[in-house]
Each structure stands twice: as C-alpha cells, then as structure tokens.
C-alpha cells in the first residue's frame, strides 16, 4: 500500500511540474490562476509550484474575513460589540482581520471614546496594510439602561428592531483603510425592553440562489420586523433558516455572520 501511495504522489508531482513548465513557456508562471495577479514572492520561494495567491487558496472556505466580537467595557454592565468584514476572501482576509482585531482590542484597553477608537483603528490599519485592502465595520457600546452608541464604517446597515418595524442604521463614515485621516459620526439610540439590534455581514444580504437572485436587505427587514416578540436566539435562528431556505441548496459564495443584541 505504501508503494502505491508513493507512486500516486510522484505522479501528481510530475503533473504539477509539467504544469509549471507550461506556465513558464506561456509567460504565466508566478501569476495566480484565479485573479492573474502576481503570487507572493515569499511563497514562490518556498513552493515554486504555487498556482494561486493567498486570496485564492483552496482553504478559503475554512477561514473567514468576517469579525464578530462582544466584550464588557465597564463594571456596570456595559458592552462593546463589533461586526466587520475585510474586502476579499480566504487566508489573506483572515490574517488582515486578525490584525484589525488586535488593534481594536488594544484601543479598548485605553478606554478612548467610540469615535476616537474608530479613527485610531483606521489610521493604524492604513499604516500597516496595502492600499487595496479595506474593512467595513460597525461597532458600538451599550449601557445597562438600553442607551447605545453606534459607529458604522461603510458596513451593512444594522437593523434596530422595534414592535412591527425595523429601522436601518446607515453608515456614519467610510470603510477603514481607504484614507488615513477620516471622521466617523456616532449615532445614539435607545433600546427599550424587547427591542433588538441585528448586525450581519454581506454574506447574508448578498446570498444568491441558483436562479441568480440576491437575498437582499429588504427581505431581512421584513423578517426581523415580523419577529419582534422573539428572543435573540430565536430571531437569529429565524434569519439563518430563512436565508438557508432562500438558497435552496445553492453553494455559499461568501462568509456569513450574524449577531443579535436584545434588551431583555
């Protein structure tokens, strides 16, 4: 059995080498087969048979560029929450989001106001990433009495769900990483008992079924408005069940993340 495995491995290696030689002849060597951009030099030095860049590695479905976080900000029951999405997919997006996660966590420890936190995070993100990379982000802090501050850096509008209606909270500034200097307004809302805040990434709103139709934010607005009496868990489950039914078995095209915050 061992010899058969070795033979199969050798045959596969010869196929990869032949393919690399063909790319050399055609002038395509060192270019990603998916996006046709140059593959990272360091990776080619380690593995000369690389055929895709980091953004298009096959394990793209096993890692995510989405970012969700919830943490206590003070001893009085205040919470900080965040949902974000890095432009791109796969390992590269996941690494960038890990970098942004570290930036936000560090700034939280400094106790800076929300608007300043987003501005500093943007500046540090710009200084340590390439110009083509950016992140959408919605973050906020909630107090125990239902008061809530929200900053939306170009992300999908969160939904403030009240009895019989859902209100969108539109962007209060551009995505992070586009310009080193930027300002983000902070919107203040109040959650009454039973109100919910629904946050999500575009993997939900832009989910596409086999017929080529997008799920769309309007469907999510209608669904959440009708689900006001549900708990946070059942509301989240209803959203995920609805998008799954809409896809009807069509493959997922992007990372999908969802967070529901409810004032009990």
Coordinates of C-alpha atoms in Angstrom, one line a residue:
X1 CA 0.0 0.0 0.0
X2 CA 2.8 2.3 0.9
X3 CA 4.4 1.9 -2.6
X4 CA 1.1 2.7 -4.3
X5 CA 0.7 5.9 -2.3
X6 CA 4.3 6.9 -3.1
X7 CA 3.7 6.2 -6.8
X8 CA 0.5 8.3 -6.8
X9 CA 2.3 11.1 -5.0
X10 CA 5.1 11.0 -7.6
X11 CA 2.7 11.0 -10.5
X12 CA 0.9 14.0 -9.0
X13 CA 4.2 15.9 -8.5
X14 CA 5.2 15.2 -12.1
X15 CA 1.8 16.7 -13.3
X16 CA 2.4 19.8 -11.2
X17 CA 6.0 20.2 -12.6
X18 CA 4.7 19.8 -16.2
X19 CA 2.1 22.4 -15.5
X20 CA 4.7 24.8 -14.1
X21 CA 6.9 24.3 -17.2
X22 CA 3.9 25.1 -19.4
X23 CA 3.3 28.3 -17.4
X24 CA 6.9 29.2 -17.9
X25 CA 6.6 28.7 -21.7
X26 CA 3.4 30.8 -21.8
X27 CA 4.7 33.6 -19.6
X28 CA 2.1 32.9 -16.9
X29 CA 4.4 31.5 -14.3
X30 CA 4.1 33.3 -11.0
X31 CA 0.7 34.6 -11.8
X32 CA -2.4 33.5 -9.8
X33 CA -4.7 31.3 -11.9
X34 CA -7.8 32.9 -10.4
X35 CA -7.1 36.6 -10.5
X36 CA -4.0 36.7 -12.7
X37 CA -2.1 38.9 -10.2
X38 CA 1.4 38.0 -9.1
X39 CA 1.7 35.3 -6.4
X40 CA 3.5 36.4 -3.3
X41 CA 7.3 36.2 -3.9
X42 CA 8.0 34.6 -0.5
X43 CA 5.5 31.8 -1.2
X44 CA 7.1 31.1 -4.6
X45 CA 10.5 30.8 -3.0
X46 CA 9.1 28.2 -0.6
X47 CA 7.0 26.4 -3.1
X48 CA 7.9 27.1 -6.8
X49 CA 4.8 25.1 -7.9
X50 CA 2.3 27.6 -6.3
X51 CA -0.6 28.3 -8.7
X52 CA -2.7 30.8 -6.7
X53 CA -2.2 33.8 -4.4
X54 CA -3.2 33.9 -0.8
X55 CA -6.6 35.4 -1.6
X56 CA -7.5 32.4 -3.7
X57 CA -6.1 29.5 -1.7
X58 CA -8.3 26.4 -1.8
X59 CA -8.9 26.5 2.0
X60 CA -10.8 29.8 1.6
X61 CA -13.9 28.3 2.9
X62 CA -12.3 27.1 6.1
X63 CA -11.2 30.6 7.2
X64 CA -13.0 33.9 7.3
X65 CA -12.5 37.6 6.8
X66 CA -15.6 38.3 9.0
X67 CA -15.1 39.6 12.5
X68 CA -17.5 39.4 15.5
X69 CA -16.7 40.4 19.0
X70 CA -18.5 41.2 22.2
X71 CA -16.9 42.2 25.5
X72 CA -17.6 44.0 28.7
X73 CA -16.3 47.6 28.7
X74 CA -17.0 48.6 32.4
X75 CA -18.1 47.1 35.7
X76 CA -21.6 48.5 35.4
X77 CA -22.7 46.0 32.7
X78 CA -21.7 48.0 29.6
X79 CA -20.9 46.0 26.5
X80 CA -18.8 46.8 23.4
X81 CA -19.8 44.9 20.2
X82 CA -18.4 44.8 16.7
X83 CA -19.1 43.2 13.4
X84 CA -16.7 43.6 10.5
X85 CA -15.7 42.3 7.1
X86 CA -12.4 42.5 5.2
X87 CA -12.6 43.1 1.4
X88 CA -11.5 39.8 -0.1
X89 CA -11.7 36.2 0.9
X90 CA -9.5 33.4 2.2
X91 CA -6.4 33.3 4.2
X92 CA -5.2 36.9 3.4
X93 CA -8.6 38.4 4.5
X94 CA -8.5 36.3 7.7
X95 CA -5.0 37.5 8.6
X96 CA -5.9 41.1 8.0
X97 CA -9.0 40.7 10.2
X98 CA -6.9 39.2 12.9
X99 CA -4.7 42.3 12.7
X100 CA -7.7 44.6 13.0
X101 CA -9.0 42.6 15.9
X102 CA -5.7 43.2 17.8
X103 CA -5.8 46.9 17.0
X104 CA -9.4 47.3 18.3
X105 CA -8.7 45.2 21.5
X106 CA -5.7 47.3 22.3
X107 CA -7.6 50.6 21.8
X108 CA -10.4 49.3 24.0
X109 CA -7.9 48.8 26.8
X110 CA -7.1 52.5 26.6
X111 CA -10.7 53.5 27.2
X112 CA -11.0 56.0 24.4
X113 CA -14.4 57.3 23.2
X114 CA -16.0 55.4 20.4
X115 CA -15.4 57.9 17.6
X116 CA -11.8 58.2 18.6
X117 CA -11.4 54.5 18.7
X118 CA -12.6 54.1 15.1
X119 CA -10.4 57.0 13.9
X120 CA -7.3 55.5 15.6
X121 CA -8.1 52.0 14.3
X122 CA -8.4 53.4 10.8
X123 CA -5.1 55.2 11.0
X124 CA -3.2 52.1 12.4
X125 CA -4.9 49.9 9.8
X126 CA -3.9 52.2 7.0
X127 CA -0.3 52.3 8.2
X128 CA 0.1 48.6 8.3
X129 CA -1.8 47.3 5.2
X130 CA -1.6 47.8 1.4
X131 CA -3.7 50.5 -0.2
X132 CA -6.0 47.9 -1.9
X133 CA -7.2 46.5 1.4
X134 CA -10.0 47.9 3.5
X135 CA -12.6 46.8 6.0
X136 CA -16.2 47.6 6.7
X137 CA -17.0 47.8 10.4
X138 CA -19.9 48.6 12.7
X139 CA -19.1 48.9 16.3
X140 CA -20.9 50.3 19.4
X141 CA -21.3 50.3 23.1
X142 CA -24.4 49.6 25.1
X143 CA -25.3 50.5 28.6
X144 CA -27.4 48.5 31.0
X145 CA -30.3 51.0 30.7
X146 CA -30.6 50.5 27.0
X147 CA -28.6 53.5 25.8
X148 CA -26.4 52.7 22.8
X149 CA -23.7 54.4 20.7
X150 CA -23.1 53.1 17.2
X151 CA -20.4 53.9 14.5
X152 CA -20.8 52.4 11.1
X153 CA -17.8 52.4 8.9
X154 CA -19.3 51.6 5.5
X155 CA -20.8 48.3 6.7
X156 CA -24.2 46.7 6.0
X157 CA -26.8 48.8 7.9
X158 CA -27.6 47.2 11.3
X159 CA -31.4 46.9 12.0
X160 CA -33.0 48.4 15.1
X161 CA -35.9 46.1 15.6
X162 CA -38.9 47.6 17.4
X163 CA -42.6 46.4 17.6
X164 CA -43.7 45.8 14.0
X165 CA -40.8 47.6 12.3
X166 CA -37.1 47.5 11.6
X167 CA -35.1 50.7 11.2
X168 CA -31.8 50.7 9.3
X169 CA -28.7 52.4 10.8
X170 CA -26.9 53.7 7.8
X171 CA -23.1 54.3 7.5
X172 CA -21.7 57.2 9.5
X173 CA -18.4 57.2 7.6
X174 CA -16.3 55.4 5.0
X175 CA -14.7 51.9 5.4
X176 CA -11.5 51.6 7.3
X177 CA -8.3 51.6 5.3
X178 CA -9.3 53.9 2.4
X179 CA -7.8 57.1 3.8
X180 CA -5.5 57.6 6.8
X181 CA -7.5 60.6 8.0
X182 CA -11.2 60.2 8.5
X183 CA -14.0 61.0 10.8
X184 CA -16.9 58.9 11.9
X185 CA -20.1 60.2 13.4
X186 CA -21.6 58.3 16.3
X187 CA -25.3 57.7 16.4
X188 CA -27.1 57.4 19.7
X189 CA -30.1 55.1 20.0
X190 CA -32.0 53.6 22.9
X191 CA -33.2 50.0 23.1
X192 CA -36.5 49.7 25.1
X193 CA -37.2 46.3 26.7
X194 CA -37.8 43.7 24.0
X195 CA -36.0 45.8 21.3
X196 CA -33.2 44.2 19.3
X197 CA -30.2 45.2 17.2
X198 CA -29.4 42.9 14.3
X199 CA -25.9 43.1 12.8
X200 CA -24.8 41.0 9.8
X201 CA -22.2 40.8 7.0
X202 CA -22.9 40.9 3.3
X203 CA -22.7 37.1 3.1
X204 CA -26.3 37.2 4.3
X205 CA -27.7 40.2 2.4
X206 CA -25.9 39.2 -0.9
X207 CA -26.5 35.5 -0.6
X208 CA -27.5 34.3 -4.1
X209 CA -29.7 31.3 -5.0
X210 CA -29.4 29.1 -8.1
X211 CA -31.6 31.4 -10.1
X212 CA -29.1 34.2 -9.6
X213 CA -31.4 36.3 -7.3
X214 CA -29.9 38.0 -4.2
X215 CA -31.5 37.6 -0.8
X216 CA -31.4 41.3 -0.3
X217 CA -31.6 43.6 2.7
X218 CA -35.3 44.2 2.2
X219 CA -36.2 40.6 2.9
X220 CA -34.2 40.8 6.1
X221 CA -36.0 44.0 7.2
X222 CA -39.4 42.3 6.7
X223 CA -38.4 39.2 8.5
X224 CA -37.0 41.0 11.5
X225 CA -39.9 43.4 11.8
X226 CA -42.3 40.4 12.0
X227 CA -40.1 38.7 14.6
X228 CA -40.1 41.4 17.3
X229 CA -41.5 39.1 20.1
X230 CA -38.8 36.5 19.6
X231 CA -35.8 36.1 21.8
X232 CA -32.3 37.0 20.4
X233 CA -31.6 33.3 19.8
X234 CA -34.9 32.5 18.0
X235 CA -34.6 35.7 16.0
X236 CA -31.1 34.8 14.9
X237 CA -32.2 31.2 14.1
X238 CA -35.1 32.5 12.1
X239 CA -32.8 34.7 10.0
X240 CA -30.4 31.9 9.3
X241 CA -33.3 29.5 8.5
X242 CA -34.8 32.0 6.1
X243 CA -31.6 32.6 4.1
X244 CA -31.0 28.8 4.0
X245 CA -34.5 28.2 2.6
X246 CA -33.9 31.0 0.0
X247 CA -30.6 29.4 -1.2
X248 CA -32.4 26.1 -1.7
X249 CA -29.1 24.2 -1.7
X250 CA -27.1 26.7 -3.8
X251 CA -23.4 26.9 -2.6
X252 CA -22.4 29.7 -0.2
X253 CA -20.5 32.5 -2.0
X254 CA -19.1 34.4 0.9
X255 CA -18.6 34.3 4.7
X256 CA -21.9 34.8 6.5
X257 CA -22.0 36.2 10.1
X258 CA -24.9 37.4 12.2
X259 CA -25.3 38.9 15.7
X260 CA -28.4 39.8 17.6
X261 CA -28.3 42.0 20.7
X262 CA -31.6 42.2 22.6
X263 CA -32.6 44.2 25.7
X264 CA -34.3 41.7 27.9

